[in-house]
Short mmCIF file of C-alpha atoms in Angstrom, two decimals:
data_model
loop_
_atom_site.label_atom_id
_atom_site.label_comp_id
_atom_site.label_asym_id
_atom_site.label_seq_id
_atom_site.Cartn_x
_atom_site.Cartn_y
_atom_site.Cartn_z
CA ASP B 146 110.35 116.29 79.86
CA THR B 147 108.59 115.75 82.62
CA GLU B 148 110.41 112.51 83.93
CA VAL B 149 112.54 111.62 86.82
CA THR B 150 114.79 108.54 85.93
CA GLN B 151 115.68 106.15 88.33
CA THR B 152 118.22 103.31 88.59
CA PRO B 153 118.35 100.05 89.05
CA LYS B 154 114.91 99.08 89.32
CA HIS B 155 115.42 96.22 91.40
CA LEU B 156 118.70 95.60 93.74
CA VAL B 157 119.16 92.34 95.99
CA MET B 158 122.45 93.04 98.41
CA GLY B 159 123.93 91.61 101.30
CA MET B 160 124.16 93.29 104.89
CA THR B 161 127.79 93.69 104.12
CA ASN B 162 128.06 95.26 100.16
CA LYS B 163 127.74 98.72 99.20
CA LYS B 164 125.80 99.80 96.59
CA SER B 165 124.52 103.07 95.18
CA LEU B 166 120.51 103.97 93.99
CA LYS B 167 120.63 106.64 91.09
CA CYS B 168 118.34 109.75 90.42
CA GLU B 169 118.31 111.84 87.23
CA GLN B 170 116.39 114.79 86.36
CA HIS B 171 116.69 117.27 83.41
CA MET B 172 113.83 119.26 84.58
CA GLY B 173 116.00 122.35 86.11
CA HIS B 174 114.05 121.49 89.66
CA ARG B 175 116.53 123.09 92.08
CA ALA B 176 114.68 120.71 95.21
CA MET B 177 115.34 116.57 95.05
CA TYR B 178 114.56 114.06 97.56
CA TRP B 179 114.52 110.80 98.74
CA TYR B 180 111.61 108.83 100.15
CA LYS B 181 111.27 105.19 101.43
CA GLN B 182 108.01 103.25 100.88
CA LYS B 183 107.42 100.03 102.83
CA ALA B 184 103.90 98.01 101.09
CA LYS B 185 100.94 99.72 101.98
CA LYS B 186 102.18 102.85 103.74
CA PRO B 187 102.86 105.97 102.41
CA PRO B 188 106.29 107.53 101.34
CA GLU B 189 108.56 108.93 104.34
CA LEU B 190 111.04 111.52 103.53
CA MET B 191 114.71 110.31 103.93
CA PHE B 192 116.29 113.47 102.45
CA VAL B 193 115.82 116.68 100.76
CA TYR B 194 118.75 118.24 98.79
CA SER B 195 117.50 122.16 97.97
CA TYR B 196 120.18 124.29 95.43
CA GLU B 197 123.13 120.27 95.70
CA LYS B 198 122.87 121.28 99.80
CA LEU B 199 121.42 118.92 102.31
CA SER B 200 118.59 120.85 103.61
CA ILE B 201 116.55 118.25 105.03
CA ASN B 202 117.77 114.68 106.76
CA GLU B 203 114.75 113.30 108.77
CA SER B 204 117.21 111.19 111.09
CA VAL B 205 117.96 108.49 108.59
CA PRO B 206 121.05 105.98 109.88
CA SER B 207 124.36 106.69 108.41
CA ARG B 208 124.29 103.47 106.73
CA PHE B 209 122.32 105.42 104.28
CA SER B 210 124.17 108.59 102.75
CA PRO B 211 122.89 110.47 100.20
CA GLU B 212 124.92 112.19 97.71
CA CYS B 213 123.75 115.64 95.16
CA PRO B 214 126.91 116.16 92.53
CA ASN B 215 124.91 118.68 90.45
CA SER B 216 121.29 119.72 89.88
CA SER B 217 120.63 117.30 87.64
CA LEU B 218 121.82 114.37 89.79
CA LEU B 219 120.80 112.52 93.00
CA ASN B 220 122.57 109.40 94.55
CA LEU B 221 121.87 107.41 97.90
CA HIS B 222 125.18 104.73 99.11
CA LEU B 223 123.79 102.49 100.63
CA HIS B 224 126.30 100.47 103.22
CA ALA B 225 125.84 97.70 105.65
CA LEU B 226 122.11 97.59 105.32
CA GLN B 227 119.52 95.46 107.16
CA PRO B 228 116.86 93.55 106.28
CA GLU B 229 114.07 96.15 107.71
CA ASP B 230 116.29 98.26 105.46
CA SER B 231 114.10 96.66 102.57
CA ALA B 232 111.51 99.22 100.39
CA LEU B 233 110.60 100.51 97.57
CA TYR B 234 112.75 103.80 97.53
CA LEU B 235 111.90 106.95 95.01
CA CYS B 236 113.48 109.81 93.87
CA ALA B 237 111.30 112.55 93.59
CA SER B 238 112.48 116.58 92.48
CA SER B 239 110.48 119.58 92.47
CA GLN B 240 110.61 123.80 91.54
CA VAL B 241 111.09 124.61 94.81
CA MET B 242 111.97 122.80 98.62
CA GLN B 243 108.52 120.76 99.31
CA LEU B 244 106.28 123.84 98.34
CA GLU B 245 105.47 123.22 94.65
CA LYS B 246 104.44 120.40 91.98
CA LEU B 247 105.72 116.92 92.87
CA PHE B 248 107.49 114.71 90.38
CA PHE B 249 108.60 111.12 91.50
CA GLY B 250 110.56 108.31 89.57
CA SER B 251 109.35 104.71 89.16
CA GLY B 252 111.84 103.66 92.68
CA THR B 253 114.59 101.07 92.87
CA GLN B 254 112.74 98.12 94.81
CA LEU B 255 115.93 96.69 97.67
CA SER B 256 115.58 93.48 98.94
CA VAL B 257 118.20 93.24 101.31
CA LEU B 258 119.46 89.96 102.75
CA GLY Y 76 102.13 118.33 113.63
CA ILE Y 77 99.38 118.47 110.53
CA GLN Y 78 97.17 115.33 110.21
CA VAL Y 79 95.85 113.85 107.20
CA GLU Y 80 93.45 111.35 106.76
CA GLN Y 81 92.12 109.68 103.55
CA SER Y 82 88.52 108.35 102.90
CA PRO Y 83 87.27 105.61 102.51
CA PRO Y 84 90.50 103.46 103.06
CA ASP Y 85 89.79 100.55 100.36
CA LEU Y 86 87.20 100.43 97.54
CA ILE Y 87 86.08 98.12 95.10
CA LEU Y 88 84.43 99.67 91.77
CA GLN Y 89 82.95 98.15 89.14
CA GLU Y 90 83.96 99.44 85.74
CA GLY Y 91 82.34 102.59 84.17
CA ALA Y 92 81.21 103.25 88.10
CA ASN Y 93 81.69 107.25 89.85
CA SER Y 94 83.46 107.64 92.92
CA THR Y 95 84.67 110.37 95.26
CA LEU Y 96 87.63 109.99 97.40
CA ARG Y 97 87.72 112.78 100.10
CA CYS Y 98 90.72 114.07 102.11
CA ASN Y 99 90.74 116.34 105.34
CA PHE Y 100 93.14 118.00 107.34
CA SER Y 101 94.28 119.57 110.40
CA ASP Y 102 95.46 122.97 110.06
CA SER Y 103 95.88 124.96 107.26
CA VAL Y 104 98.32 124.24 104.45
CA ASN Y 105 100.15 126.11 101.39
CA ASN Y 106 99.04 123.64 98.84
CA LEU Y 107 97.68 120.35 98.01
CA GLN Y 108 98.83 117.44 95.56
CA TRP Y 109 96.56 113.86 94.74
CA PHE Y 110 98.91 111.59 93.37
CA HIS Y 111 98.29 107.95 91.93
CA GLN Y 112 100.78 105.02 92.42
CA ASN Y 113 99.96 101.75 89.59
CA PRO Y 114 100.16 98.69 90.93
CA TRP Y 115 104.20 98.93 89.41
CA GLY Y 116 104.77 101.67 91.91
CA GLN Y 117 104.62 104.32 89.88
CA LEU Y 118 103.27 108.32 91.56
CA ILE Y 119 101.55 109.83 89.30
CA ASN Y 120 100.99 113.99 90.21
CA LEU Y 121 97.13 113.60 89.42
CA PHE Y 122 96.61 117.77 90.38
CA TYR Y 123 98.54 120.16 92.57
CA ILE Y 124 95.39 122.21 93.81
CA PRO Y 125 95.77 124.45 96.76
CA SER Y 126 92.22 125.68 96.55
CA GLY Y 127 89.48 125.64 94.04
CA THR Y 128 88.76 122.92 91.32
CA LYS Y 129 90.71 121.39 88.57
CA GLN Y 130 89.94 118.77 85.40
CA ASN Y 131 92.15 115.90 83.64
CA GLY Y 132 89.79 113.94 81.45
CA ARG Y 133 87.76 111.78 84.21
CA LEU Y 134 89.24 113.16 87.12
CA SER Y 135 88.61 116.44 88.85
CA ALA Y 136 89.63 117.27 92.53
CA THR Y 137 88.53 120.25 94.07
CA THR Y 138 90.16 121.81 97.49
CA VAL Y 139 87.96 123.58 99.95
CA ALA Y 140 90.82 125.11 102.10
CA THR Y 141 89.28 127.06 104.68
CA GLU Y 142 87.03 124.17 105.50
CA ARG Y 143 90.17 121.83 104.99
CA TYR Y 144 89.39 119.23 102.77
CA SER Y 145 89.47 117.94 99.14
CA LEU Y 146 87.54 115.72 97.06
CA LEU Y 147 88.88 113.85 94.37
CA TYR Y 148 86.07 112.43 91.88
CA ILE Y 149 86.65 109.54 89.79
CA SER Y 150 84.03 109.41 86.41
CA SER Y 151 83.58 106.57 84.19
CA SER Y 152 86.02 104.56 86.07
CA GLN Y 153 88.08 102.19 84.36
CA THR Y 154 90.64 98.91 85.16
CA THR Y 155 93.76 101.54 85.14
CA ASP Y 156 91.95 103.61 87.52
CA SER Y 157 93.29 100.48 90.27
CA GLY Y 158 95.92 101.29 92.45
CA VAL Y 159 96.58 103.23 95.49
CA TYR Y 160 95.45 107.41 95.86
CA PHE Y 161 97.46 109.97 97.69
CA CYS Y 162 96.44 113.18 99.35
CA ALA Y 163 99.90 115.34 100.51
CA VAL Y 164 99.60 118.78 101.81
CA THR Y 165 102.32 121.06 102.16
CA THR Y 166 103.03 122.70 105.61
CA THR Y 167 105.42 125.25 107.31
CA MET Y 168 107.57 123.78 109.61
CA GLU Y 169 110.88 125.66 111.80
CA TYR Y 170 112.89 124.54 109.03
CA GLY Y 171 110.89 125.29 106.43
CA ASN Y 172 108.60 123.07 103.75
CA LYS Y 173 107.17 119.58 104.93
CA LEU Y 174 105.05 117.44 102.74
CA VAL Y 175 102.99 115.23 104.74
CA PHE Y 176 101.40 112.40 103.32
CA GLY Y 177 97.50 110.60 103.77
CA ALA Y 178 97.42 106.82 104.56
CA GLY Y 179 96.22 106.40 100.94
CA THR Y 180 92.54 104.99 99.23
CA ILE Y 181 93.17 102.18 97.90
CA LEU Y 182 91.09 101.61 94.66
CA ARG Y 183 90.45 98.69 92.93
CA VAL Y 184 87.86 98.35 89.76
CA LYS Y 185 86.61 95.61 88.31
CA SER Y 186 85.81 94.60 84.76
#
């Protein structure tokens, strides 16, 4: 099973809402990532978890809050987002932090109204 | 930091044609990966290729690490090959490894 599963596929939220994005992998990977991608741009790294501990936070605003409940799950909690946060949010995983083959989920298309 | 440049930025092919995409990087890297993002946003890892040549069906990739470039060959292109092709390299930072993406090549295959 070489799949990273993300839910929901689409999300529309207001600026006062709280929502969560979920990601799951069963490949035994110990590194999991959140990326943000704007249209026609490459993915931008947001967070990296290695062995369930936050290893990298790329200066992401606190309205984005990651969580890694266990080695298979990764969440991204959203609160008080801005319209400019509308983007495709991608989860990924790899065996070792940023050194091994990276597998992406299909993403959550987020619209903030 | 390391720079990753992809060329061409855009490419239009007639179905059945062959093409070569290039990725240049400015410093030594630990590995290199090629990805295809389809029009629905799904990013598929095509190759993990720090050096040498690999083939997968109609696609093949070659990385010459000493000369800091990689090539992705698409033969007998099909409309399903359309999308964006990204190369990404891993470089070592103070806090560990970091994956750096190029800007991508947008490919459109016409039937």
